[in-house]
XYZ file of C-alpha atoms in Angstrom:
389
model
C 123.621 136.481 140.873
C 124.081 137.170 144.574
C 123.964 133.922 146.547
C 122.375 133.858 149.999
C 124.030 131.097 152.020
C 121.374 129.557 154.275
C 121.942 127.235 157.221
C 118.891 125.347 158.536
C 119.079 125.184 162.339
C 117.092 122.479 164.141
C 117.214 120.379 167.308
C 120.235 118.123 167.694
C 118.492 114.855 166.741
C 116.781 116.245 163.628
C 117.103 113.911 160.644
C 117.570 114.721 156.964
C 113.853 114.456 156.298
C 113.079 117.152 158.864
C 115.814 119.426 157.493
C 114.373 118.991 153.994
C 111.024 120.054 155.428
C 112.770 123.185 156.662
C 114.070 123.994 153.187
C 110.574 123.602 151.721
C 109.101 125.730 154.505
C 111.553 128.559 153.796
C 110.997 128.368 150.032
C 107.229 128.497 150.551
C 107.654 131.563 152.763
C 109.966 133.368 150.332
C 109.459 131.981 146.804
C 110.729 135.234 145.229
C 114.222 134.531 146.561
C 114.449 130.822 145.728
C 117.060 131.395 143.013
C 119.278 133.230 145.497
C 119.204 130.578 148.218
C 122.104 128.181 148.605
C 121.687 125.728 151.473
C 124.971 125.095 153.287
C 126.340 123.359 156.379
C 128.693 126.195 157.346
C 129.872 129.690 156.415
C 126.284 130.920 156.213
C 124.990 134.493 156.189
C 121.345 133.495 156.823
C 120.221 131.324 159.731
C 116.758 129.788 159.346
C 115.732 128.684 162.817
C 113.495 125.713 162.123
C 112.869 124.582 165.681
C 113.668 124.906 169.337
C 116.778 123.148 170.553
C 118.890 124.764 167.840
C 120.411 127.463 170.039
C 123.746 125.826 170.813
C 124.293 124.911 167.156
C 124.065 128.620 166.300
C 126.863 129.455 168.766
C 129.154 127.008 166.968
C 128.392 128.428 163.544
C 128.582 132.224 163.761
C 131.739 134.347 163.852
C 132.540 137.771 165.210
C 133.015 140.420 162.550
C 130.267 138.946 160.354
C 126.614 139.882 159.995
C 123.712 137.435 159.973
C 120.037 137.403 159.096
C 118.079 135.281 161.560
C 114.785 134.035 160.121
C 112.097 132.420 162.259
C 108.391 131.528 162.197
C 105.570 130.524 164.530
C 106.073 126.752 164.223
C 108.038 124.261 166.358
C 109.320 126.846 168.865
C 111.224 128.587 166.080
C 110.597 132.069 167.460
C 111.555 131.052 170.981
C 114.916 129.695 169.815
C 115.519 132.678 167.536
C 115.081 135.133 170.404
C 117.593 133.208 172.514
C 120.065 133.146 169.613
C 119.600 136.861 168.946
C 120.137 137.683 172.630
C 123.350 135.641 172.714
C 124.647 137.260 169.511
C 123.907 140.719 170.906
C 125.828 139.847 174.064
C 128.769 138.570 172.063
C 128.833 141.628 169.780
C 127.931 139.698 166.639
C 125.894 141.740 164.151
C 122.483 140.373 163.258
C 118.861 141.193 162.544
C 115.902 138.984 163.465
C 112.988 138.706 161.031
C 109.951 136.683 162.020
C 107.217 137.104 159.415
C 107.260 136.693 155.613
C 106.264 140.250 154.709
C 108.977 141.685 156.932
C 111.454 139.212 155.445
C 110.564 140.077 151.844
C 111.042 143.819 152.365
C 114.317 143.388 154.220
C 115.700 140.764 151.850
C 115.073 143.033 148.864
C 117.121 145.783 150.521
C 119.699 143.232 151.611
C 120.289 142.026 148.056
C 120.634 145.592 146.763
C 123.147 146.481 149.465
C 125.167 143.292 148.914
C 125.252 144.077 145.173
C 126.412 147.621 145.934
C 129.231 146.356 148.133
C 130.266 143.886 145.438
C 130.295 146.732 142.899
C 133.058 148.470 144.864
C 135.470 145.586 144.362
C 138.009 146.389 141.670
C 137.310 150.142 141.685
C 140.336 152.385 141.118
C 140.799 155.399 143.398
C 143.346 158.072 142.577
C 145.059 160.217 145.231
C 146.628 163.142 143.375
C 149.393 164.489 145.573
C 149.213 163.598 149.256
C 146.761 163.680 152.111
C 146.837 167.287 153.345
C 148.998 167.908 156.412
C 146.076 168.953 158.603
C 144.080 165.771 157.977
C 145.832 163.816 160.696
C 142.863 161.451 161.236
C 141.740 160.970 157.631
C 144.393 158.920 155.845
C 143.541 155.335 154.840
C 146.229 152.730 154.285
C 146.250 151.051 150.878
C 146.050 147.541 152.353
C 143.106 148.496 154.603
C 141.202 149.907 151.644
C 141.805 146.784 149.575
C 141.034 144.257 152.315
C 137.902 146.037 153.546
C 136.277 147.187 150.301
C 138.345 145.776 147.436
C 139.264 149.277 146.207
C 142.730 149.820 144.738
C 144.503 153.074 145.656
C 146.810 154.747 143.148
C 148.921 157.658 144.376
C 149.757 160.058 141.567
C 152.327 162.842 141.704
C 151.192 166.234 140.452
C 154.488 166.410 138.533
C 153.482 163.398 136.428
C 150.440 165.247 135.087
C 150.209 167.922 132.446
C 151.455 171.222 133.850
C 149.024 174.045 134.421
C 150.936 176.199 131.923
C 150.575 173.565 129.177
C 146.965 172.618 129.890
C 144.330 173.522 127.326
C 141.126 175.433 127.906
C 137.947 173.327 127.919
C 135.160 175.058 125.993
C 132.445 172.721 127.324
C 133.544 173.468 130.878
C 133.309 177.221 130.242
C 129.693 176.728 129.204
C 128.828 174.985 132.472
C 129.449 177.975 134.736
C 128.600 181.665 134.647
C 131.240 183.949 136.167
C 132.224 187.511 135.416
C 135.928 186.763 135.793
C 136.695 184.996 132.532
C 140.358 184.475 133.346
C 139.557 182.564 136.531
C 136.983 180.457 134.715
C 139.533 179.598 132.022
C 142.026 178.627 134.742
C 139.431 176.363 136.349
C 138.759 174.692 132.998
C 142.462 173.892 132.666
C 142.410 172.170 136.058
C 139.378 170.186 134.934
C 141.265 169.044 131.826
C 144.274 167.990 133.886
C 142.131 165.964 136.282
C 139.870 164.497 133.611
C 142.851 163.418 131.505
C 144.337 161.745 134.569
C 141.068 159.904 135.242
C 140.997 158.590 131.687
C 144.691 157.684 131.517
C 144.747 155.887 134.876
C 141.235 154.416 134.419
C 140.106 155.894 137.723
C 136.628 155.559 139.196
C 137.151 158.357 141.746
C 139.759 160.917 142.766
C 140.789 162.997 145.729
C 143.106 165.927 145.161
C 145.665 167.636 147.349
C 144.467 170.992 146.120
C 146.282 173.631 148.185
C 149.582 173.315 146.254
C 147.626 174.619 143.249
C 146.533 177.647 145.237
C 149.971 178.343 146.650
C 151.915 177.837 143.415
C 149.448 178.888 140.694
C 146.758 180.908 142.553
C 144.082 178.598 141.107
C 141.651 176.201 142.786
C 140.172 172.811 141.882
C 136.723 173.538 143.350
C 134.821 173.981 140.074
C 136.546 171.011 138.451
C 135.657 168.757 141.395
C 132.092 170.065 141.415
C 131.629 169.197 137.740
C 133.191 165.747 138.141
C 130.710 164.991 140.922
C 127.899 166.153 138.656
C 129.269 163.742 136.050
C 128.975 160.901 138.583
C 132.708 160.624 139.275
C 133.255 160.919 143.039
C 135.767 163.740 143.494
C 137.036 164.999 146.822
C 139.520 167.601 147.938
C 142.409 167.997 150.372
C 143.512 164.429 149.630
C 141.005 163.225 152.239
C 140.957 159.458 151.757
C 138.409 158.668 154.473
C 135.965 161.060 152.792
C 136.473 159.934 149.195
C 136.108 156.295 150.217
C 132.877 157.266 151.952
C 131.735 159.069 148.813
C 132.391 155.983 146.691
C 130.631 153.802 149.249
C 127.621 156.124 149.553
C 127.275 156.406 145.779
C 126.899 152.639 145.426
C 124.578 152.305 148.426
C 122.319 155.333 147.836
C 122.671 155.934 144.097
C 124.024 159.473 144.391
C 127.302 161.137 145.321
C 127.197 163.017 148.638
C 128.632 166.411 149.446
C 131.871 166.466 151.439
C 131.698 169.261 154.002
C 133.533 170.759 156.973
C 131.911 170.783 160.380
C 132.084 174.554 160.789
C 130.065 174.982 164.002
C 128.409 172.768 166.610
C 125.738 174.108 168.965
C 123.410 172.311 171.374
C 120.788 171.676 168.699
C 122.416 172.072 165.299
C 125.576 171.832 163.248
C 126.833 174.041 160.432
C 128.296 172.166 157.450
C 130.191 174.113 154.797
C 132.476 173.579 151.802
C 133.286 174.938 148.336
C 133.186 171.873 146.027
C 129.545 170.767 146.032
C 128.064 169.344 142.827
C 125.566 171.783 141.349
C 122.944 169.044 140.898
C 122.506 169.194 144.692
C 121.677 172.921 144.550
C 118.537 174.841 143.655
C 120.567 177.960 142.921
C 124.239 178.910 143.013
C 126.877 181.351 141.930
C 130.609 181.113 141.316
C 132.734 183.081 143.724
C 136.223 182.924 145.237
C 137.677 180.174 147.403
C 136.959 180.810 151.097
C 140.326 180.226 152.784
C 142.408 182.110 150.216
C 140.086 184.515 148.431
C 141.595 183.201 145.181
C 140.404 181.109 142.259
C 136.838 179.916 142.038
C 134.349 178.074 144.247
C 130.654 177.219 144.462
C 128.285 179.148 146.736
C 124.838 177.605 146.524
C 121.484 176.841 148.107
C 121.291 173.171 149.078
C 118.249 171.616 147.431
C 117.064 169.117 150.069
C 115.601 169.406 153.570
C 115.955 165.857 154.890
C 119.507 164.554 154.907
C 121.778 161.814 156.206
C 125.210 162.603 157.666
C 127.879 159.926 157.248
C 131.588 159.378 157.858
C 134.158 156.557 158.115
C 137.192 156.560 160.389
C 140.657 156.068 158.932
C 140.729 152.318 159.698
C 137.343 151.761 157.972
C 136.116 149.855 161.011
C 133.865 152.573 162.460
C 131.186 154.808 160.964
C 129.087 157.746 162.117
C 125.594 157.820 160.601
C 122.662 160.010 161.554
C 119.734 161.779 159.934
C 119.084 165.505 160.111
C 116.853 168.352 158.965
C 118.174 171.425 157.158
C 117.075 174.488 159.135
C 118.843 177.232 157.201
C 121.148 177.921 154.253
C 123.207 180.858 155.533
C 126.045 182.721 153.855
C 128.374 183.483 156.727
C 131.610 185.189 155.756
C 133.460 183.010 158.284
C 132.976 179.595 156.625
C 133.314 177.891 153.245
C 130.975 179.119 150.539
C 128.069 176.622 150.460
C 126.547 176.222 153.921
C 123.689 174.407 155.646
C 122.633 174.548 159.264
C 121.307 171.130 160.258
C 119.172 170.043 163.197
C 120.634 166.862 164.696
C 119.608 164.767 167.670
C 121.287 165.432 170.997
C 122.953 162.013 170.888
C 124.403 162.710 167.434
C 125.760 166.108 168.516
C 127.260 164.529 171.633
C 129.015 161.901 169.491
C 130.369 164.600 167.164
C 131.852 166.444 170.133
C 133.118 163.566 172.262
C 133.997 160.830 169.772
C 134.503 162.406 166.332
C 135.938 160.306 163.527
C 137.389 163.413 161.873
C 136.375 166.758 160.399
C 134.849 166.200 156.965
C 131.406 164.607 156.909
C 129.319 163.509 153.954
C 125.847 164.918 153.365
C 123.452 162.565 151.559
C 120.057 163.611 150.291
C 117.096 161.940 152.023
C 117.023 159.273 154.710
C 119.686 156.692 153.857
C 120.080 155.482 157.442
C 118.857 151.877 157.109
C 120.783 151.131 153.920
C 124.027 152.556 155.278
C 123.589 150.765 158.600
C 122.957 147.473 156.826
C 125.980 147.941 154.569
C 128.201 148.691 157.555
C 126.802 145.688 159.391
C 127.598 143.386 156.480
C 131.184 144.663 156.479
C 131.634 144.430 160.238
C 131.933 148.207 160.575
C 130.960 149.427 164.027
C 128.424 152.244 164.284
C 129.541 154.852 166.809
């Protein structure tokens, strides 16, 4: 069970009896969370401001890089002190949210517990990088130690040469039944790639993979797009180009939102909208699709589809996992330009979001999540000390 570490903050001369009153007051306000509360003297993540005069005590307790819930009520100048504490924490760059009535607290605490559980679920996950980060992704590598210290995810780098060769790989009959395509040879080739990747996932006990895919195209004239699409449909986060920042974001978003996002290029930015495009989207995110060739090479196979959802969230980590870009958007169009990757959406974004994309980008690939996931992602980043750009 997730423990919520609560510090009761009161005026300097408050005795044990008054602090016990504070515990009872909080439990009466939030009885549904009583089993989660652990009352502590330090290292808290929840500050219950019991009275005025507690402001200085808060400054001695909190730490930069952590995130705190500040709870207050209408008694004993609690709200007055909480506002002063919140203002000081904002000034000092310490993440926090202030909640001042029980109904607001109950709704937020429910989300808080779910997000904390999702973050905990990432610890111990195994991520496989097959090959290397592609040469052109100069801002999208993530160091193994950063990944472990920030999220508890273990990175395994796997050489293509250690896997079954394409020539020796078997055809997967189930895979062939998943996709309709008039080029049977290309579909068979794609099924072999799926077998190679799926066998690797099972052998290495991986929870997610990202694949340096262009060597396949150059050496064997085959692509991994269909294989990655199916793995995402099977709830195994699977990214391409060896993009570690993106696959980590996909793993993160899956736990937070419950579904795997689509990794896409930023193909065009205008004053009001952005075009996102890529070839590896899971078909469960599409209302209709067809199999066609890979955009950059005209070889192999790829997915060209109609994105199912209208309201979306756009998300991306930087390579140090200490910054994140998060915004919501509305799908305006689902074009099929010949000058971009096969599946495409044109998205209306706010002016501030477009300005950030242009002036302070965290990299190329962004993740497209269905629906409005803004609050959950923001909370998760806050808990991890990840700055929102």
